[in-house]
Amino acid sequence: MSEEKKIPYKIYLEESEMPKEWYNVRADMKNKPAPLLNPGTLKPMTFEELRGVFCDELAKQELDDTTPYIEIPQEIRDFYKMYRPSPLVRAYCLEKALDTPAKIYYKFEGNNTSGSHKLNSAIAQAYYAKKQGLKGVTTETGAGQWGTALSMACAYLGLDCEVYMVKCSYEQKPFRREVMRTYGANVTPSPSDKTQVGRRIREEFPGTSGSLGCAISEAVEAAASKDGYRYVLGSVLSQVLLHQSVIGLEAKAALDKYNIKPDMIIGCAGGGSNLGGLISPFAGEMLRGEADYRIIAVEPASCPSLTRGRYAYDFCDTGMVCPLAKMYTLGSSFIPSANHAGGLRYHGMSSVVSQLYEDKMIEAVSVEQTAVFAAAEQFARVEGILPAPESSHAIRVAIDEAMKCKETGEEKTIVFGLTGTGYFDMVAYEKYNNGEMSDYVPTDAELEKGFAGLPKV
Amino acid sequence: MSEEKKIPYKIYLEESEMPKEWYNVRADMKNKPAPLLNPGTLKPMTFEELRGVFCDELAKQELDDTTPYIEIPQEIRDFYKMYRPSPLVRAYCLEKALDTPAKIYYKFEGNNTSGSHKLNSAIAQAYYAKKQGLKGVTTETGAGQWGTALSMACAYLGLDCEVYMVKCSYEQKPFRREVMRTYGANVTPSPSDKTQVGRRIREEFPGTSGSLGCAISEAVEAAASKDGYRYVLGSVLSQVLLHQSVIGLEAKAALDKYNIKPDMIIGCAGGGSNLGGLISPFAGEMLRGEADYRIIAVEPASCPSLTRGRYAYDFCDTGMVCPLAKMYTLGSSFIPSANHAGGLRYHGMSSVVSQLYEDKMIEAVSVEQTAVFAAAEQFARVEGILPAPESSHAIRVAIDEAMKCKETGEEKTIVFGLTGTGYFDMVAYEKYNNGEMSDYVPTDAELEKGFAGLPKV
């Protein structure tokens, strides 16, 4: 400890130290993520094709795998200042409770009303849509953070916002809907009867609790059927990881300020937006041969795309209306068990994260639900923050790694992403508090069914 | 603007700049708040009498009206560092939306899981209880912030925590209960059948939605009937205002750092803990003749203790088991309309705030509920924070004052307290979103009934 500067509980950058550019990790990847394919022609999506779905600037960002730094427009930087820089917290209290020699830090992205990191990309996507003169955007939301974030960004800019919310979340989280409505959004449980694809899925899977993949299909159809609307997506896409790089850039700047060198970086992974954003600048250093880190992606055992999925081209959505992406996937027809709380329910993984995993830059581990909530409770009681179930996947593995340090006596430095708060997850916490939470792990046979639906590319 | 330093969106103090002492405004008051009276003898409560209810150090603080600064123990300062310093935010976006020349700042106390400023006193009270070797504490909670805060503090220190929660809040906010349970607390809706006083009130007022005064009586009885327990209270008491002075001290340090001189300071007022804490150092300057400010207390029109109450000795609780306090009060039998959302439902006002109001150091204004939610929505959409209904009372008046500046062209500097977030108030927001919210103002005859119950002292 003696050679270190005294490290505060929370490292806040000055506003003047906030990133002025996003970092595009694809520029430093030798093996680029595979391109999106047109589902009709199976050829790489062109800019002209993409701009029918996304607004122009975002289509450009989606295709750009060579420019390492992309300027953050001033208006977005001003919006960021409402809730950023987010603190990098030294988990002194957790370290003490665990009695570990490990040094634990977390980058806390939950200090905003959307309750998560999703706002970082929501404002960027809404900004470009507004700049292009669009009327509004449509989207899906799973656990609700993305929909809330987008509602906030649209309210700020004066854009219409239509949200298709995965049905089981809509029912588990009625108050999420009201937050979005307070921000002026229209919220529809998905699958709905408002779209063709929604009606088709309801017929095919009566009583389905929905999935992100299905809600995406509905939102894409809704955007396509209206003038002046585009579809926006909260994860998976390379443009989203670009915007989320602000997490990693701030985290790295804060670590550098105190001369802290992490040994491992841990993030939860659903579609990959938080993980990809957090690790981007660190992975960049690894790709350029400047540094080495252990990077660990944590996913739920109930939806294990990295640890048990296939690396293949797949549909991004259940309705198969979106471009194909090469990713670690469980198949677009895979619908996670309804018993699984919160987000991280997506069948596939960001192409960027998938390629980094394929290239062994990233490790992956899956954890079960009750162990995740046990970590959440432990963390909440000593660190004072009630974490989102999604974030708690990273907490679980951070605690496990810190306990390994206790055994070996190693003073490793662990950084994890605390993506959000759990204030809208109290139905799940109630189940855990009442001892009624159960685990679910899909059988190999169940996974095979999902794989059978993979397109032949 | 030119002579000012460029002011960031959020002013964060360094941890080293955080207050090391609380400020006790009573020391600078010429007219001291009237002492608590023993309900039996009607004589001022002695230390010996008070220590039967409160733990020793807190009884001492309650009686101390001469020591201006009291050291914050290191353990409490360490806990504060988990969520403090809280930001002083320049409301650039609100100013722009209002097109006002006024400069608006708010001290945001909602960035912690309890969702409000209540944690500042909860950790202090729990700490002194632990230090005295007690097993646990009992308390009441209204809107739920105080109960959550105390649960968090008790979980951190390993103390038992029993919470009596006002019944209408218990029903409106089921998820609050789960947060408290996640932190290990026992939560009982009040009035309950667990205490004599609860049973008596249920018989007398069948179907009552409860009140803070009633929940206090139950918590006091519960503490008195067990070994190793004391009662703790989240507002009203002078000790609570002492702990909450950390809000005002930080706010003043942040303002001083940028050479900002506020013209007015606005806070919502239920029992007075936030308002008293926020204004303490500023009122101190006024009392010492060093500065002048407009200080505005904002209360709900449905529970108007300052604007329509009497300045008199009254019971602090409905069950009349607590000491008498001299305060602006509606009478301990006054129970606010169940239609009123959130907190600020207490019949009386802190003795310190009451005396400052009596001495014309403070103004008071009451506002109606729908106007408060309109301000909350407007604020949320431009400032990105979904405010608690309680805090939104202050937002309403801050906006009104900023609009007056727009008329007159005055560049006044407005500071208000944003005490917390509204994530657990979505039932109320839903009512507002659906246009189903109504206002309620008690008639003079209804108030007279409350006054008729005032003790003859």
PDB file of N, CA, C and O in Angstrom, chain A residues 230-268:
ATOM      1  N   ARG A 230     -37.037   5.435 -37.225  1.00  0.00           N
ATOM      2  CA  ARG A 230     -36.015   4.421 -37.394  1.00  0.00           C
ATOM      3  C   ARG A 230     -36.015   3.559 -36.140  1.00  0.00           C
ATOM      4  O   ARG A 230     -36.525   3.940 -35.087  1.00  0.00           O
ATOM      5  N   TYR A 231     -35.409   2.405 -36.319  1.00  0.00           N
ATOM      6  CA  TYR A 231     -35.279   1.475 -35.215  1.00  0.00           C
ATOM      7  C   TYR A 231     -33.952   1.719 -34.509  1.00  0.00           C
ATOM      8  O   TYR A 231     -32.946   2.014 -35.157  1.00  0.00           O
ATOM      9  N   VAL A 232     -33.950   1.630 -33.199  1.00  0.00           N
ATOM     10  CA  VAL A 232     -32.690   1.716 -32.452  1.00  0.00           C
ATOM     11  C   VAL A 232     -32.608   0.522 -31.499  1.00  0.00           C
ATOM     12  O   VAL A 232     -33.635  -0.007 -31.068  1.00  0.00           O
ATOM     13  N   LEU A 233     -31.389   0.128 -31.177  1.00  0.00           N
ATOM     14  CA  LEU A 233     -31.154  -1.106 -30.414  1.00  0.00           C
ATOM     15  C   LEU A 233     -30.168  -0.801 -29.284  1.00  0.00           C
ATOM     16  O   LEU A 233     -29.223  -0.045 -29.485  1.00  0.00           O
ATOM     17  N   GLY A 234     -30.406  -1.395 -28.119  1.00  0.00           N
ATOM     18  CA  GLY A 234     -29.623  -1.024 -26.938  1.00  0.00           C
ATOM     19  C   GLY A 234     -28.370  -1.835 -26.698  1.00  0.00           C
ATOM     20  O   GLY A 234     -27.626  -1.558 -25.760  1.00  0.00           O
ATOM     21  N   SER A 235     -28.151  -2.878 -27.502  1.00  0.00           N
ATOM     22  CA  SER A 235     -26.983  -3.723 -27.250  1.00  0.00           C
ATOM     23  C   SER A 235     -26.556  -4.374 -28.557  1.00  0.00           C
ATOM     24  O   SER A 235     -27.013  -3.978 -29.626  1.00  0.00           O
ATOM     25  N   VAL A 236     -25.685  -5.337 -28.461  1.00  0.00           N
ATOM     26  CA  VAL A 236     -25.283  -6.233 -29.549  1.00  0.00           C
ATOM     27  C   VAL A 236     -24.512  -5.517 -30.676  1.00  0.00           C
ATOM     28  O   VAL A 236     -23.432  -5.946 -31.053  1.00  0.00           O
ATOM     29  N   LEU A 237     -25.075  -4.415 -31.210  1.00  0.00           N
ATOM     30  CA  LEU A 237     -24.478  -3.753 -32.370  1.00  0.00           C
ATOM     31  C   LEU A 237     -23.116  -3.145 -32.043  1.00  0.00           C
ATOM     32  O   LEU A 237     -22.850  -2.724 -30.918  1.00  0.00           O
ATOM     33  N   SER A 238     -22.308  -3.046 -33.057  1.00  0.00           N
ATOM     34  CA  SER A 238     -20.972  -2.467 -32.887  1.00  0.00           C
ATOM     35  C   SER A 238     -21.055  -0.979 -32.554  1.00  0.00           C
ATOM     36  O   SER A 238     -20.224  -0.448 -31.825  1.00  0.00           O
ATOM     37  N   GLN A 239     -22.057  -0.275 -33.103  1.00  0.00           N
ATOM     38  CA  GLN A 239     -22.238   1.143 -32.791  1.00  0.00           C
ATOM     39  C   GLN A 239     -22.514   1.349 -31.296  1.00  0.00           C
ATOM     40  O   GLN A 239     -22.076   2.325 -30.692  1.00  0.00           O
ATOM     41  N   VAL A 240     -23.249   0.399 -30.701  1.00  0.00           N
ATOM     42  CA  VAL A 240     -23.587   0.511 -29.274  1.00  0.00           C
ATOM     43  C   VAL A 240     -22.319   0.340 -28.437  1.00  0.00           C
ATOM     44  O   VAL A 240     -22.077   1.088 -27.487  1.00  0.00           O
ATOM     45  N   LEU A 241     -21.502  -0.650 -28.820  1.00  0.00           N
ATOM     46  CA  LEU A 241     -20.243  -0.846 -28.095  1.00  0.00           C
ATOM     47  C   LEU A 241     -19.349   0.381 -28.222  1.00  0.00           C
ATOM     48  O   LEU A 241     -18.657   0.749 -27.278  1.00  0.00           O
ATOM     49  N   LEU A 242     -19.386   1.012 -29.399  1.00  0.00           N
ATOM     50  CA  LEU A 242     -18.619   2.252 -29.600  1.00  0.00           C
ATOM     51  C   LEU A 242     -19.050   3.295 -28.566  1.00  0.00           C
ATOM     52  O   LEU A 242     -18.212   3.868 -27.857  1.00  0.00           O
ATOM     53  N   HIS A 243     -20.372   3.544 -28.471  1.00  0.00           N
ATOM     54  CA  HIS A 243     -20.851   4.558 -27.520  1.00  0.00           C
ATOM     55  C   HIS A 243     -20.519   4.158 -26.080  1.00  0.00           C
ATOM     56  O   HIS A 243     -20.189   4.999 -25.249  1.00  0.00           O
ATOM     57  N   GLN A 244     -20.642   2.864 -25.803  1.00  0.00           N
ATOM     58  CA  GLN A 244     -20.408   2.404 -24.431  1.00  0.00           C
ATOM     59  C   GLN A 244     -18.925   2.423 -24.070  1.00  0.00           C
ATOM     60  O   GLN A 244     -18.561   2.250 -22.903  1.00  0.00           O
ATOM     61  N   SER A 245     -18.061   2.658 -25.035  1.00  0.00           N
ATOM     62  CA  SER A 245     -16.638   2.726 -24.712  1.00  0.00           C
ATOM     63  C   SER A 245     -16.355   3.861 -23.729  1.00  0.00           C
ATOM     64  O   SER A 245     -15.309   3.876 -23.076  1.00  0.00           O
ATOM     65  N   VAL A 246     -17.312   4.788 -23.601  1.00  0.00           N
ATOM     66  CA  VAL A 246     -17.129   5.866 -22.622  1.00  0.00           C
ATOM     67  C   VAL A 246     -16.937   5.287 -21.204  1.00  0.00           C
ATOM     68  O   VAL A 246     -16.218   5.860 -20.379  1.00  0.00           O
ATOM     69  N   ILE A 247     -17.555   4.128 -20.947  1.00  0.00           N
ATOM     70  CA  ILE A 247     -17.391   3.486 -19.624  1.00  0.00           C
ATOM     71  C   ILE A 247     -15.925   3.114 -19.410  1.00  0.00           C
ATOM     72  O   ILE A 247     -15.306   3.453 -18.398  1.00  0.00           O
ATOM     73  N   GLY A 248     -15.385   2.394 -20.376  1.00  0.00           N
ATOM     74  CA  GLY A 248     -14.005   1.925 -20.251  1.00  0.00           C
ATOM     75  C   GLY A 248     -13.000   3.060 -20.275  1.00  0.00           C
ATOM     76  O   GLY A 248     -12.003   3.038 -19.536  1.00  0.00           O
ATOM     77  N   LEU A 249     -13.264   4.047 -21.124  1.00  0.00           N
ATOM     78  CA  LEU A 249     -12.329   5.183 -21.222  1.00  0.00           C
ATOM     79  C   LEU A 249     -12.280   5.941 -19.900  1.00  0.00           C
ATOM     80  O   LEU A 249     -11.195   6.301 -19.419  1.00  0.00           O
ATOM     81  N   GLU A 250     -13.442   6.173 -19.298  1.00  0.00           N
ATOM     82  CA  GLU A 250     -13.453   6.840 -17.989  1.00  0.00           C
ATOM     83  C   GLU A 250     -12.774   5.971 -16.933  1.00  0.00           C
ATOM     84  O   GLU A 250     -12.013   6.474 -16.102  1.00  0.00           O
ATOM     85  N   ALA A 251     -13.088   4.673 -16.967  1.00  0.00           N
ATOM     86  CA  ALA A 251     -12.505   3.775 -15.964  1.00  0.00           C
ATOM     87  C   ALA A 251     -10.978   3.777 -16.084  1.00  0.00           C
ATOM     88  O   ALA A 251     -10.263   3.861 -15.080  1.00  0.00           O
ATOM     89  N   LYS A 252     -10.504   3.715 -17.320  1.00  0.00           N
ATOM     90  CA  LYS A 252      -9.055   3.673 -17.537  1.00  0.00           C
ATOM     91  C   LYS A 252      -8.402   4.985 -17.113  1.00  0.00           C
ATOM     92  O   LYS A 252      -7.344   4.991 -16.470  1.00  0.00           O
ATOM     93  N   ALA A 253      -9.057   6.103 -17.434  1.00  0.00           N
ATOM     94  CA  ALA A 253      -8.504   7.406 -17.030  1.00  0.00           C
ATOM     95  C   ALA A 253      -8.429   7.509 -15.506  1.00  0.00           C
ATOM     96  O   ALA A 253      -7.457   8.026 -14.951  1.00  0.00           O
ATOM     97  N   ALA A 254      -9.456   7.007 -14.828  1.00  0.00           N
ATOM     98  CA  ALA A 254      -9.467   7.069 -13.364  1.00  0.00           C
ATOM     99  C   ALA A 254      -8.380   6.167 -12.777  1.00  0.00           C
ATOM    100  O   ALA A 254      -7.691   6.536 -11.818  1.00  0.00           O
ATOM    101  N   LEU A 255      -8.209   4.981 -13.362  1.00  0.00           N
ATOM    102  CA  LEU A 255      -7.161   4.064 -12.890  1.00  0.00           C
ATOM    103  C   LEU A 255      -5.783   4.676 -13.137  1.00  0.00           C
ATOM    104  O   LEU A 255      -4.913   4.664 -12.260  1.00  0.00           O
ATOM    105  N   ASP A 256      -5.599   5.220 -14.330  1.00  0.00           N
ATOM    106  CA  ASP A 256      -4.302   5.814 -14.677  1.00  0.00           C
ATOM    107  C   ASP A 256      -3.961   6.973 -13.736  1.00  0.00           C
ATOM    108  O   ASP A 256      -2.809   7.146 -13.341  1.00  0.00           O
ATOM    109  N   LYS A 257      -4.990   7.740 -13.378  1.00  0.00           N
ATOM    110  CA  LYS A 257      -4.783   8.908 -12.510  1.00  0.00           C
ATOM    111  C   LYS A 257      -4.142   8.493 -11.185  1.00  0.00           C
ATOM    112  O   LYS A 257      -3.414   9.263 -10.573  1.00  0.00           O
ATOM    113  N   TYR A 258      -4.477   7.296 -10.737  1.00  0.00           N
ATOM    114  CA  TYR A 258      -3.930   6.809  -9.465  1.00  0.00           C
ATOM    115  C   TYR A 258      -2.920   5.684  -9.682  1.00  0.00           C
ATOM    116  O   TYR A 258      -2.586   4.964  -8.759  1.00  0.00           O
ATOM    117  N   ASN A 259      -2.491   5.544 -10.943  1.00  0.00           N
ATOM    118  CA  ASN A 259      -1.444   4.580 -11.241  1.00  0.00           C
ATOM    119  C   ASN A 259      -1.821   3.151 -10.834  1.00  0.00           C
ATOM    120  O   ASN A 259      -0.998   2.400 -10.315  1.00  0.00           O
ATOM    121  N   ILE A 260      -3.081   2.809 -11.051  1.00  0.00           N
ATOM    122  CA  ILE A 260      -3.571   1.475 -10.700  1.00  0.00           C
ATOM    123  C   ILE A 260      -3.579   0.605 -11.952  1.00  0.00           C
ATOM    124  O   ILE A 260      -4.117   1.001 -12.979  1.00  0.00           O
ATOM    125  N   LYS A 261      -2.984  -0.584 -11.820  1.00  0.00           N
ATOM    126  CA  LYS A 261      -2.939  -1.487 -12.962  1.00  0.00           C
ATOM    127  C   LYS A 261      -3.797  -2.702 -12.633  1.00  0.00           C
ATOM    128  O   LYS A 261      -3.430  -3.512 -11.777  1.00  0.00           O
ATOM    129  N   PRO A 262      -4.958  -2.848 -13.289  1.00  0.00           N
ATOM    130  CA  PRO A 262      -5.812  -3.994 -12.956  1.00  0.00           C
ATOM    131  C   PRO A 262      -5.227  -5.310 -13.457  1.00  0.00           C
ATOM    132  O   PRO A 262      -4.549  -5.343 -14.490  1.00  0.00           O
ATOM    133  N   ASP A 263      -5.468  -6.377 -12.693  1.00  0.00           N
ATOM    134  CA  ASP A 263      -5.104  -7.709 -13.170  1.00  0.00           C
ATOM    135  C   ASP A 263      -6.235  -8.323 -13.968  1.00  0.00           C
ATOM    136  O   ASP A 263      -6.001  -9.050 -14.914  1.00  0.00           O
ATOM    137  N   MET A 264      -7.471  -8.048 -13.499  1.00  0.00           N
ATOM    138  CA  MET A 264      -8.588  -8.625 -14.269  1.00  0.00           C
ATOM    139  C   MET A 264      -9.744  -7.646 -14.318  1.00  0.00           C
ATOM    140  O   MET A 264      -9.918  -6.817 -13.431  1.00  0.00           O
ATOM    141  N   ILE A 265     -10.505  -7.763 -15.398  1.00  0.00           N
ATOM    142  CA  ILE A 265     -11.652  -6.906 -15.628  1.00  0.00           C
ATOM    143  C   ILE A 265     -12.841  -7.813 -15.881  1.00  0.00           C
ATOM    144  O   ILE A 265     -12.792  -8.688 -16.746  1.00  0.00           O
ATOM    145  N   ILE A 266     -13.904  -7.598 -15.107  1.00  0.00           N
ATOM    146  CA  ILE A 266     -15.034  -8.517 -15.107  1.00  0.00           C
ATOM    147  C   ILE A 266     -16.304  -7.759 -15.466  1.00  0.00           C
ATOM    148  O   ILE A 266     -16.572  -6.693 -14.902  1.00  0.00           O
ATOM    149  N   GLY A 267     -17.083  -8.297 -16.370  1.00  0.00           N
ATOM    150  CA  GLY A 267     -18.344  -7.658 -16.710  1.00  0.00           C
ATOM    151  C   GLY A 267     -19.412  -8.686 -16.998  1.00  0.00           C
ATOM    152  O   GLY A 267     -19.109  -9.791 -17.469  1.00  0.00           O
ATOM    153  N   CYS A 268     -20.671  -8.341 -16.711  1.00  0.00           N
ATOM    154  CA  CYS A 268     -21.765  -9.228 -17.078  1.00  0.00           C
ATOM    155  C   CYS A 268     -22.017  -9.081 -18.575  1.00  0.00           C
ATOM    156  O   CYS A 268     -21.717  -8.040 -19.167  1.00  0.00           O
TER     157      CYS A 268
END
